[in-house]
Amino acid sequence: QYAGTYVTEGAVTYAQIENASGSGRTADIVMFYKTNTAAGADSSTAYSTRDVASTSQLLTFALPHHVDMLPASALLKPGLSGYRCTKGPLVAVAGNVITYAQPLRSVTYEGTHALSAADKASVAAQLPKDSTATATNITAEDPYFFGKGAAKIARLYQIANEVGDSSTANALGARLVAYLKPWLVAQSNSDPLVHDTTWGGIVSTKGLAGSGDDFGQGWYNDHHFHYGYFAYACAILAKHDISAFAPLREPMLQLLRDYANPSYADASFPFMRHFDPYDGHSWAAGLFSFADGRNQESTGEAINAYYGAYLLADALGLQDTADFYEIVLNMEATSGRRYWHPTRAQAKAIYMEPFEHNAIGIMWASKADYLTFFGANPEFIYGIQMLPFTPATTLLLDQAWVKEAWCPDGSSCADGMKLAAQSAGTSGWAQFLYTAYSVVDRSTALANVNKCTPDDGNTLTNVLYWIATCGQQVGSGS
């Protein structure tokens, strides 16, 4: 009875946040479909429904993360079984409107819990050492690695303000402005950002010249990853020194519109370039075409993109825009946990045997890969789904998942995080995994992170801060 109805147009609304000042915060996500049976629609193409009258209703399918949030009454009964896609079993839904309540977990500039006196002293002691290092080591010429470097300074700037080290904070703030101005204001860096009118975006000069340069920047690959770091850096600057941020405001808002434009009416940039509201997450590959369709590797950097957007809008007092970005951030995190960070039981249900891993390296439109674009080491697969470590990383790292993924019984869990961290030695990849494990066991994490050399976008100060404010609380099992 549904065969005669098909979609002609679609739209999504992100409704106002409910219970905005309390717990149990949600936002209604409403997917509207206009069909050929709607009043005034083109009815020149018709289908006959054999043996049963047409309902004129649309038949659609919900993904597993939708089913988690949809009321049971929204699902078709009796259901249709046997339909699957890359993200697992599909559940039938009848109707032209699908509405579900997206839970919202709150994140701010600071960690989940306050620094204890002892932790504050430890972080404050390491801070000047890492601050001094950033005076000379942010030398990257491409947008991605420069963005990571700028965000690293911003993390230290935020932490310096939290621990009350005004001298270090002032130095870091001035340094952040000095690094950002050549990119955003003067365009005096070696790889200037330029406006591309063909596709409506901002790209690097070198990226525009060659599809393989700057990680495919000129072909819109990974823009949310790249510019998300800029957004975070500028959000922290705006939060603590709005006058210093003033000359950066307009060019930074241009970058924000490139990857996270909240307006359908903007003629210069597309609406939310990478984000897919049905799948609930972003796709990263831009204009590149692959046999397996679209893809996204780093959920951690996708989370950072919308976290940076949310904080920047908040710091600038753009409340409605901040609310929208908070919803998108939580949608990205929900799909990240469901599809990139499954329990082993969930992995078998979604991806079917023999896939029984706790992590996806790359999610494609038509397959899920247990590897990354730069290698198949388990520490790469886990780590790329976590970095960069900020308060928003807590949206991805549920304690139960980390505990299972760590898998202390190495003999039966060769792909577990514990063995991955051990095999990664003292690298920044090992440090990411030990930092994540702090949500389960703070002591083990601290005993190991100090032995590691941080990733180029990370510092020991940030690691110690994250473990202290986002990991397991002292004297607590959670």
Tab-separated table of C-alpha atoms in Angstrom:
chain	number	residue	atom	x	y	z
A	1	GLN	CA	0.000	0.000	0.000
A	2	TYR	CA	3.045	2.313	0.107
A	3	ALA	CA	4.307	1.693	-3.429
A	4	GLY	CA	2.622	4.721	-4.954
A	5	THR	CA	4.290	7.321	-2.727
A	6	TYR	CA	7.769	8.743	-3.161
A	7	VAL	CA	9.740	11.743	-1.921
A	8	THR	CA	9.960	14.932	-3.976
A	9	GLU	CA	11.508	17.232	-1.348
A	10	GLY	CA	12.901	16.982	2.173
A	11	ALA	CA	13.799	19.280	5.051
A	12	VAL	CA	15.027	19.039	8.639
A	13	THR	CA	14.314	21.303	11.596
A	14	TYR	CA	16.259	21.425	14.818
A	15	ALA	CA	13.705	22.454	17.406
A	16	GLN	CA	14.277	24.621	20.451
A	17	ILE	CA	16.044	22.915	23.330
A	18	GLU	CA	13.691	21.572	26.007
A	19	ASN	CA	14.437	21.684	29.755
A	20	ALA	CA	17.164	24.203	28.946
A	21	SER	CA	18.078	24.847	32.579
A	22	GLY	CA	17.815	21.344	33.990
A	23	SER	CA	18.742	17.724	33.472
A	24	GLY	CA	17.275	15.556	30.756
A	25	ARG	CA	17.785	18.225	28.103
A	26	THR	CA	16.613	17.275	24.610
A	27	ALA	CA	15.987	18.843	21.240
A	28	ASP	CA	13.369	17.632	18.774
A	29	ILE	CA	14.817	16.661	15.398
A	30	VAL	CA	12.052	16.723	12.793
A	31	MET	CA	12.564	15.277	9.302
A	32	PHE	CA	9.873	16.420	6.854
A	33	TYR	CA	9.266	14.752	3.501
A	34	LYS	CA	7.120	16.218	0.740
A	35	THR	CA	5.747	13.508	-1.549
A	36	ASN	CA	4.059	13.151	-4.896
A	37	THR	CA	0.724	12.658	-3.113
A	38	ALA	CA	0.833	16.031	-1.354
A	39	ALA	CA	-1.579	18.758	-2.436
A	40	GLY	CA	-0.279	20.501	-5.522
A	41	ALA	CA	2.491	17.957	-6.137
A	42	ASP	CA	3.341	16.555	-9.550
A	43	SER	CA	1.144	13.488	-10.012
A	44	SER	CA	2.076	12.776	-13.634
A	45	THR	CA	3.913	9.611	-12.564
A	46	ALA	CA	1.660	7.080	-10.823
A	47	TYR	CA	2.159	3.580	-9.433
A	48	SER	CA	-0.527	0.976	-8.891
A	49	THR	CA	-0.658	-0.899	-5.596
A	50	ARG	CA	-1.700	-4.449	-6.319
A	51	ASP	CA	-4.375	-6.101	-4.159
A	52	VAL	CA	-4.535	-3.268	-1.632
A	53	ALA	CA	-5.526	0.380	-1.661
A	54	SER	CA	-2.752	2.984	-1.502
A	55	THR	CA	-2.406	4.744	1.827
A	56	SER	CA	-0.714	7.769	0.216
A	57	GLN	CA	1.724	7.513	3.106
A	58	LEU	CA	5.488	7.445	2.706
A	59	LEU	CA	7.409	4.358	3.793
A	60	THR	CA	10.883	5.160	5.116
A	61	PHE	CA	13.469	3.382	7.220
A	62	ALA	CA	15.110	4.389	10.486
A	63	LEU	CA	18.759	3.730	11.318
A	64	PRO	CA	19.774	2.134	14.646
A	65	HIS	CA	20.529	5.494	16.275
A	66	HIS	CA	17.086	6.769	15.247
A	67	VAL	CA	15.427	3.682	16.737
A	68	ASP	CA	17.288	4.339	20.008
A	69	MET	CA	15.491	7.699	20.252
A	70	LEU	CA	12.156	7.128	18.480
A	71	PRO	CA	9.050	6.261	20.503
A	72	ALA	CA	7.865	2.703	19.887
A	73	SER	CA	4.614	4.057	18.495
A	74	ALA	CA	6.507	5.578	15.556
A	75	LEU	CA	7.693	2.204	14.265
A	76	LEU	CA	5.637	0.310	11.725
A	77	LYS	CA	3.717	-2.663	13.129
A	78	PRO	CA	3.906	-5.312	11.893
A	79	GLY	CA	7.404	-4.347	10.797
A	80	LEU	CA	9.365	-5.235	7.696
A	81	SER	CA	12.346	-7.459	8.409
A	82	GLY	CA	15.511	-8.289	6.551
A	83	TYR	CA	16.447	-4.812	5.343
A	84	ARG	CA	19.957	-3.633	6.177
A	85	CYS	CA	22.471	-0.973	5.259
A	86	THR	CA	26.073	-0.250	6.218
A	87	LYS	CA	24.918	0.992	9.609
A	88	GLY	CA	22.973	-2.143	10.425
A	89	PRO	CA	19.341	-3.325	10.444
A	90	LEU	CA	16.694	-0.889	9.232
A	91	VAL	CA	13.297	-0.432	10.890
A	92	ALA	CA	10.292	0.709	8.861
A	93	VAL	CA	8.506	3.972	9.656
A	94	ALA	CA	5.271	5.090	7.967
A	95	GLY	CA	4.518	8.764	7.519
A	96	ASN	CA	5.833	11.959	5.995
A	97	VAL	CA	7.274	13.289	9.251
A	98	ILE	CA	9.774	11.593	11.567
A	99	THR	CA	10.392	13.234	14.947
A	100	TYR	CA	12.751	12.110	17.665
A	101	ALA	CA	14.124	13.661	20.853
A	102	GLN	CA	17.912	14.104	20.678
A	103	PRO	CA	19.417	13.936	24.202
A	104	LEU	CA	21.844	16.758	24.923
A	105	ARG	CA	24.911	16.358	27.097
A	106	SER	CA	26.261	19.701	28.244
A	107	VAL	CA	29.872	20.685	27.640
A	108	THR	CA	31.554	23.998	28.377
A	109	TYR	CA	35.028	25.509	28.238
A	110	GLU	CA	36.009	23.593	31.369
A	111	GLY	CA	36.190	19.932	32.315
A	112	THR	CA	33.434	17.863	33.878
A	113	HIS	CA	34.645	18.326	37.445
A	114	ALA	CA	36.773	20.938	39.176
A	115	LEU	CA	40.510	20.626	39.705
A	116	SER	CA	41.474	19.430	43.161
A	117	ALA	CA	44.219	21.384	44.949
A	118	ALA	CA	46.777	18.654	44.218
A	119	ASP	CA	45.802	18.380	40.555
A	120	LYS	CA	45.830	22.133	40.160
A	121	ALA	CA	49.382	22.250	41.506
A	122	SER	CA	50.497	19.488	39.130
A	123	VAL	CA	48.943	21.163	36.082
A	124	ALA	CA	50.254	24.596	37.081
A	125	ALA	CA	53.792	23.241	37.424
A	126	GLN	CA	53.800	21.754	33.905
A	127	LEU	CA	52.055	24.713	32.245
A	128	PRO	CA	55.032	27.150	31.939
A	129	LYS	CA	57.186	24.422	30.356
A	130	ASP	CA	54.641	23.711	27.640
A	131	SER	CA	53.909	27.402	27.181
A	132	THR	CA	57.571	28.121	26.498
A	133	ALA	CA	57.709	25.342	23.913
A	134	THR	CA	54.849	26.877	21.893
A	135	ALA	CA	56.882	30.051	21.368
A	136	THR	CA	58.938	28.323	18.665
A	137	ASN	CA	57.314	25.081	17.544
A	138	ILE	CA	54.182	26.189	15.638
A	139	THR	CA	55.746	26.259	12.194
A	140	ALA	CA	53.239	24.344	10.031
A	141	GLU	CA	52.373	26.002	6.729
A	142	ASP	CA	49.179	24.074	5.868
A	143	PRO	CA	45.762	24.779	7.446
A	144	TYR	CA	45.438	21.402	9.176
A	145	PHE	CA	48.680	21.279	11.123
A	146	PHE	CA	48.660	25.025	11.723
A	147	GLY	CA	45.148	24.723	13.105
A	148	LYS	CA	46.242	21.946	15.451
A	149	GLY	CA	49.103	24.136	16.652
A	150	ALA	CA	46.880	27.145	17.242
A	151	ALA	CA	44.344	25.019	19.120
A	152	LYS	CA	47.151	23.605	21.258
A	153	ILE	CA	48.086	27.131	22.341
A	154	ALA	CA	44.422	27.881	22.982
A	155	ARG	CA	44.095	24.830	25.239
A	156	LEU	CA	47.048	26.073	27.284
A	157	TYR	CA	45.549	29.579	27.320
A	158	GLN	CA	42.256	28.226	28.666
A	159	ILE	CA	44.021	26.112	31.302
A	160	ALA	CA	46.244	29.025	32.363
A	161	ASN	CA	43.149	31.100	33.012
A	162	GLU	CA	41.585	28.284	35.010
A	163	VAL	CA	44.591	27.761	37.278
A	164	GLY	CA	45.026	31.515	37.772
A	165	ASP	CA	48.425	31.893	36.082
A	166	SER	CA	47.805	35.332	34.597
A	167	SER	CA	51.384	35.865	33.451
A	168	THR	CA	51.432	32.681	31.370
A	169	ALA	CA	47.880	33.337	30.186
A	170	ASN	CA	48.799	36.811	28.934
A	171	ALA	CA	51.817	35.467	27.059
A	172	LEU	CA	49.788	32.673	25.482
A	173	GLY	CA	46.981	35.025	24.477
A	174	ALA	CA	49.391	37.405	22.771
A	175	ARG	CA	51.113	34.494	21.055
A	176	LEU	CA	47.797	33.118	19.806
A	177	VAL	CA	46.894	36.458	18.220
A	178	ALA	CA	50.335	36.710	16.617
A	179	TYR	CA	49.982	33.247	15.079
A	180	LEU	CA	46.414	33.744	13.843
A	181	LYS	CA	46.696	37.216	12.297
A	182	PRO	CA	48.826	36.196	9.278
A	183	TRP	CA	46.225	33.538	8.409
A	184	LEU	CA	43.029	35.423	9.130
A	185	VAL	CA	43.799	39.121	8.710
A	186	ALA	CA	47.003	39.909	6.816
A	187	GLN	CA	47.019	36.826	4.549
A	188	SER	CA	50.794	37.030	4.856
A	189	ASN	CA	51.357	33.330	5.543
A	190	SER	CA	52.954	31.168	2.863
A	191	ASP	CA	49.673	29.433	1.950
A	192	PRO	CA	46.947	32.120	2.061
A	193	LEU	CA	43.281	31.244	2.363
A	194	VAL	CA	41.189	32.410	-0.596
A	195	HIS	CA	37.474	32.497	-1.434
A	196	ASP	CA	36.384	29.985	-4.067
A	197	THR	CA	33.229	31.170	-5.811
A	198	THR	CA	32.749	27.958	-7.797
A	199	TRP	CA	31.703	25.870	-4.816
A	200	GLY	CA	31.203	28.657	-2.288
A	201	GLY	CA	33.967	28.164	0.224
A	202	ILE	CA	37.343	29.169	1.600
A	203	VAL	CA	40.326	27.088	0.540
A	204	SER	CA	44.093	27.238	0.773
A	205	THR	CA	46.054	28.549	-2.205
A	206	LYS	CA	48.138	25.384	-2.473
A	207	GLY	CA	45.089	23.182	-2.006
A	208	LEU	CA	43.303	24.939	-4.853
A	209	ALA	CA	46.298	24.381	-7.131
A	210	GLY	CA	46.442	20.597	-6.652
A	211	SER	CA	43.936	18.030	-5.431
A	212	GLY	CA	46.571	16.195	-3.390
A	213	ASP	CA	47.931	19.259	-1.602
A	214	ASP	CA	47.005	20.285	1.939
A	215	PHE	CA	45.044	17.035	2.438
A	216	GLY	CA	42.713	17.882	-0.442
A	217	GLN	CA	41.832	21.292	1.000
A	218	GLY	CA	41.030	22.803	-2.380
A	219	TRP	CA	38.573	19.959	-3.037
A	220	TYR	CA	36.847	20.576	0.329
A	221	ASN	CA	38.208	17.476	2.009
A	222	ASP	CA	38.171	17.645	5.831
A	223	HIS	CA	37.264	21.327	6.060
A	224	HIS	CA	35.413	20.769	9.322
A	225	PHE	CA	38.533	19.109	10.766
A	226	HIS	CA	40.846	21.903	9.608
A	227	TYR	CA	38.713	24.925	10.442
A	228	GLY	CA	37.340	23.376	13.620
A	229	TYR	CA	40.775	23.894	15.155
A	230	PHE	CA	40.705	27.560	14.094
A	231	ALA	CA	37.212	27.911	15.590
A	232	TYR	CA	38.280	26.447	18.917
A	233	ALA	CA	41.353	28.692	19.089
A	234	CYS	CA	39.300	31.793	18.318
A	235	ALA	CA	36.548	30.799	20.756
A	236	ILE	CA	39.001	30.665	23.634
A	237	LEU	CA	40.555	33.971	22.608
A	238	ALA	CA	37.127	35.600	22.357
A	239	LYS	CA	36.141	34.163	25.730
A	240	HIS	CA	39.104	35.681	27.567
A	241	ASP	CA	40.060	38.748	25.501
A	242	ILE	CA	37.298	39.947	23.218
A	243	SER	CA	39.186	43.118	22.270
A	244	ALA	CA	42.192	41.101	21.061
A	245	PHE	CA	39.815	38.911	19.075
A	246	ALA	CA	38.055	41.887	17.431
A	247	PRO	CA	40.226	42.078	14.269
A	248	LEU	CA	39.899	38.307	13.809
A	249	ARG	CA	36.131	38.197	14.210
A	250	GLU	CA	34.931	38.691	10.636
A	251	PRO	CA	37.490	36.447	8.906
A	252	MET	CA	36.885	33.716	11.517
A	253	LEU	CA	33.139	33.930	10.991
A	254	GLN	CA	33.820	33.466	7.272
A	255	LEU	CA	35.672	30.225	8.065
A	256	LEU	CA	32.817	29.152	10.278
A	257	ARG	CA	30.348	29.736	7.454
A	258	ASP	CA	32.520	27.580	5.201
A	259	TYR	CA	31.973	24.371	7.206
A	260	ALA	CA	29.164	25.151	9.668
A	261	ASN	CA	26.932	27.724	8.000
A	262	PRO	CA	23.657	27.780	9.992
A	263	SER	CA	21.692	29.674	7.315
A	264	TYR	CA	19.906	28.300	4.254
A	265	ALA	CA	19.610	31.885	2.984
A	266	ASP	CA	23.366	32.508	2.714
A	267	ALA	CA	24.234	32.880	-0.984
A	268	SER	CA	28.001	32.636	-0.415
A	269	PHE	CA	28.252	29.336	1.477
A	270	PRO	CA	26.177	26.130	1.586
A	271	PHE	CA	24.224	25.125	4.663
A	272	MET	CA	26.300	22.863	6.964
A	273	ARG	CA	28.683	21.666	4.245
A	274	HIS	CA	29.695	18.331	5.779
A	275	PHE	CA	26.876	17.462	8.166
A	276	ASP	CA	24.276	14.824	7.231
A	277	PRO	CA	21.181	15.143	9.474
A	278	TYR	CA	19.782	11.730	8.540
A	279	ASP	CA	22.962	9.800	9.334
A	280	GLY	CA	23.543	12.133	12.271
A	281	HIS	CA	27.194	12.739	11.454
A	282	SER	CA	29.470	14.458	8.967
A	283	TRP	CA	31.043	13.185	5.773
A	284	ALA	CA	34.574	14.396	5.185
A	285	ALA	CA	35.617	13.748	1.584
A	286	GLY	CA	34.343	16.920	-0.068
A	287	LEU	CA	34.359	16.732	-3.874
A	288	PHE	CA	36.399	13.541	-4.084
A	289	SER	CA	34.688	10.500	-5.560
A	290	PHE	CA	35.270	6.992	-4.186
A	291	ALA	CA	33.920	3.624	-5.254
A	292	ASP	CA	32.644	3.081	-1.700
A	293	GLY	CA	30.947	6.467	-1.531
A	294	ARG	CA	31.404	9.150	1.078
A	295	ASN	CA	33.525	8.626	4.185
A	296	GLN	CA	34.601	9.992	7.529
A	297	GLU	CA	37.592	8.882	9.540
A	298	SER	CA	38.062	11.067	12.636
A	299	THR	CA	34.961	11.394	14.790
A	300	GLY	CA	37.131	13.157	17.367
A	301	GLU	CA	37.933	15.983	14.974
A	302	ALA	CA	34.317	16.163	13.797
A	303	ILE	CA	33.277	16.580	17.439
A	304	ASN	CA	35.940	19.276	17.806
A	305	ALA	CA	34.595	21.106	14.743
A	306	TYR	CA	31.132	21.618	16.222
A	307	TYR	CA	32.487	22.080	19.755
A	308	GLY	CA	34.628	24.940	18.449
A	309	ALA	CA	31.635	26.376	16.584
A	310	TYR	CA	29.458	26.112	19.689
A	311	LEU	CA	32.015	27.798	21.954
A	312	LEU	CA	32.674	30.572	19.453
A	313	ALA	CA	28.983	31.377	19.097
A	314	ASP	CA	28.659	31.288	22.886
A	315	ALA	CA	31.655	33.573	23.419
A	316	LEU	CA	30.183	36.073	20.951
A	317	GLY	CA	26.757	36.007	22.607
A	318	LEU	CA	25.017	34.421	19.603
A	319	GLN	CA	22.665	32.308	21.704
A	320	ASP	CA	20.386	30.897	19.009
A	321	THR	CA	23.384	29.929	16.887
A	322	ALA	CA	25.117	28.391	19.891
A	323	ASP	CA	21.988	26.327	20.631
A	324	PHE	CA	21.956	25.037	17.056
A	325	TYR	CA	25.623	24.057	17.186
A	326	GLU	CA	25.120	22.331	20.540
A	327	ILE	CA	22.410	20.174	18.947
A	328	VAL	CA	24.628	19.303	15.962
A	329	LEU	CA	27.523	18.543	18.322
A	330	ASN	CA	25.389	16.084	20.249
A	331	MET	CA	24.044	14.482	17.076
A	332	GLU	CA	27.611	13.955	15.837
A	333	ALA	CA	28.586	12.446	19.188
A	334	THR	CA	25.546	10.156	19.277
A	335	SER	CA	26.382	8.679	15.878
A	336	GLY	CA	30.057	8.559	16.801
A	337	ARG	CA	29.330	6.408	19.829
A	338	ARG	CA	26.826	4.206	17.979
A	339	TYR	CA	28.774	3.491	14.793
A	340	TRP	CA	32.463	4.242	15.439
A	341	HIS	CA	32.560	3.158	19.106
A	342	PRO	CA	30.319	0.082	19.325
A	343	THR	CA	30.486	-2.535	22.033
A	344	ARG	CA	31.443	-5.909	20.593
A	345	ALA	CA	27.833	-7.057	20.806
A	346	GLN	CA	26.681	-3.909	18.981
A	347	ALA	CA	29.407	-4.376	16.353
A	348	LYS	CA	28.178	-7.886	15.570
A	349	ALA	CA	24.572	-6.667	15.331
A	350	ILE	CA	25.412	-3.678	13.132
A	351	TYR	CA	28.272	-4.927	10.975
A	352	MET	CA	27.653	-8.678	11.367
A	353	GLU	CA	30.250	-11.372	11.855
A	354	PRO	CA	33.175	-11.595	11.464
A	355	PHE	CA	33.422	-7.904	12.489
A	356	GLU	CA	33.757	-7.906	16.276
A	357	HIS	CA	35.978	-4.883	16.932
A	358	ASN	CA	35.272	-2.065	19.365
A	359	ALA	CA	36.109	0.646	16.861
A	360	ILE	CA	35.729	1.687	13.246
A	361	GLY	CA	38.642	3.415	11.552
A	362	ILE	CA	36.772	4.772	8.524
A	363	MET	CA	33.028	4.774	7.992
A	364	TRP	CA	32.065	4.711	4.324
A	365	ALA	CA	28.642	4.942	2.728
A	366	SER	CA	28.922	1.277	1.723
A	367	LYS	CA	31.404	-0.317	4.155
A	368	ALA	CA	33.065	0.010	7.554
A	369	ASP	CA	36.866	-0.265	7.663
A	370	TYR	CA	38.988	-1.437	10.574
A	371	LEU	CA	41.915	0.715	9.452
A	372	THR	CA	42.812	4.363	8.837
A	373	PHE	CA	44.093	6.252	5.826
A	374	PHE	CA	47.580	6.211	7.360
A	375	GLY	CA	47.799	2.673	8.747
A	376	ALA	CA	46.025	-0.282	10.319
A	377	ASN	CA	47.628	-0.198	13.777
A	378	PRO	CA	44.950	-0.463	16.491
A	379	GLU	CA	46.387	2.587	18.274
A	380	PHE	CA	45.742	4.620	15.088
A	381	ILE	CA	42.179	3.321	14.790
A	382	TYR	CA	41.331	4.105	18.407
A	383	GLY	CA	43.342	7.306	18.658
A	384	ILE	CA	42.017	9.045	15.552
A	385	GLN	CA	38.508	8.677	17.006
A	386	MET	CA	39.557	10.544	20.174
A	387	LEU	CA	41.897	13.390	19.298
A	388	PRO	CA	42.006	16.232	20.156
A	389	PHE	CA	41.368	15.823	23.886
A	390	THR	CA	39.106	18.630	25.095
A	391	PRO	CA	36.115	18.692	27.460
A	392	ALA	CA	33.976	17.673	24.445
A	393	THR	CA	35.857	14.362	24.167
A	394	THR	CA	33.768	13.165	27.104
A	395	LEU	CA	30.821	13.005	24.686
A	396	LEU	CA	32.553	10.094	22.937
A	397	LEU	CA	34.295	8.250	25.756
A	398	ASP	CA	31.653	6.446	27.757
A	399	GLN	CA	33.226	4.591	30.662
A	400	ALA	CA	31.593	1.252	29.823
A	401	TRP	CA	32.866	1.376	26.246
A	402	VAL	CA	36.425	2.272	27.273
A	403	LYS	CA	36.411	-0.495	29.866
A	404	GLU	CA	35.378	-3.101	27.303
A	405	ALA	CA	37.678	-1.741	24.575
A	406	TRP	CA	40.666	-1.748	26.955
A	407	CYS	CA	40.145	-5.500	27.342
A	408	PRO	CA	42.661	-6.431	30.073
A	409	ASP	CA	42.507	-10.091	29.041
A	410	GLY	CA	44.992	-9.702	26.216
A	411	SER	CA	44.888	-13.337	25.196
A	412	SER	CA	41.295	-13.017	24.004
A	413	CYS	CA	41.400	-9.391	22.890
A	414	ALA	CA	44.361	-8.869	20.597
A	415	ASP	CA	42.814	-5.682	19.200
A	416	GLY	CA	42.113	-4.121	22.615
A	417	MET	CA	43.274	-0.677	23.653
A	418	LYS	CA	45.574	-2.048	26.352
A	419	LEU	CA	47.771	-4.005	23.959
A	420	ALA	CA	47.528	-1.181	21.427
A	421	ALA	CA	48.845	1.296	23.995
A	422	GLN	CA	51.660	-1.057	24.973
A	423	SER	CA	52.678	-1.638	21.356
A	424	ALA	CA	52.664	2.119	20.709
A	425	GLY	CA	55.402	2.542	23.333
A	426	THR	CA	55.897	6.140	24.443
A	427	SER	CA	54.340	7.776	21.369
A	428	GLY	CA	51.579	10.333	21.305
A	429	TRP	CA	49.232	7.556	20.149
A	430	ALA	CA	49.915	5.601	23.331
A	431	GLN	CA	49.304	8.767	25.346
A	432	PHE	CA	45.879	9.215	23.731
A	433	LEU	CA	44.843	5.701	24.774
A	434	TYR	CA	46.133	6.034	28.334
A	435	THR	CA	44.365	9.391	28.621
A	436	ALA	CA	41.110	7.770	27.491
A	437	TYR	CA	41.596	4.972	30.027
A	438	SER	CA	41.558	7.544	32.817
A	439	VAL	CA	37.748	7.424	32.751
A	440	VAL	CA	38.156	3.878	34.121
A	441	ASP	CA	41.435	3.941	36.056
A	442	ARG	CA	43.053	7.284	36.802
A	443	SER	CA	46.124	5.800	38.510
A	444	THR	CA	47.106	3.580	35.569
A	445	ALA	CA	46.598	6.478	33.189
A	446	LEU	CA	48.786	8.862	35.193
A	447	ALA	CA	51.518	6.261	35.606
A	448	ASN	CA	51.840	6.007	31.824
A	449	VAL	CA	51.056	9.390	30.241
A	450	ASN	CA	54.130	11.006	31.803
A	451	LYS	CA	56.342	8.551	29.912
A	452	CYS	CA	54.930	9.526	26.523
A	453	THR	CA	55.832	12.228	24.022
A	454	PRO	CA	52.692	14.232	23.182
A	455	ASP	CA	51.247	14.441	19.679
A	456	ASP	CA	51.980	17.678	17.800
A	457	GLY	CA	48.537	19.011	18.744
A	458	ASN	CA	48.777	18.030	22.396
A	459	THR	CA	50.751	18.838	25.539
A	460	LEU	CA	51.379	17.110	28.846
A	461	THR	CA	49.617	20.035	30.534
A	462	ASN	CA	46.453	19.260	28.573
A	463	VAL	CA	46.754	15.535	29.316
A	464	LEU	CA	47.126	16.102	33.064
A	465	TYR	CA	44.245	18.590	33.020
A	466	TRP	CA	41.979	16.220	31.085
A	467	ILE	CA	42.649	13.293	33.406
A	468	ALA	CA	42.024	15.518	36.431
A	469	THR	CA	38.798	17.126	35.175
A	470	CYS	CA	37.302	14.590	32.763
A	471	GLY	CA	38.704	11.240	33.891
A	472	GLN	CA	37.833	9.173	36.947
A	473	GLN	CA	37.429	11.360	40.014
A	474	VAL	CA	39.704	10.767	42.978
A	475	GLY	CA	38.095	8.301	45.385
A	476	SER	CA	35.338	7.469	42.891
A	477	GLY	CA	34.572	4.501	40.739
A	478	SER	CA	33.196	6.696	37.962
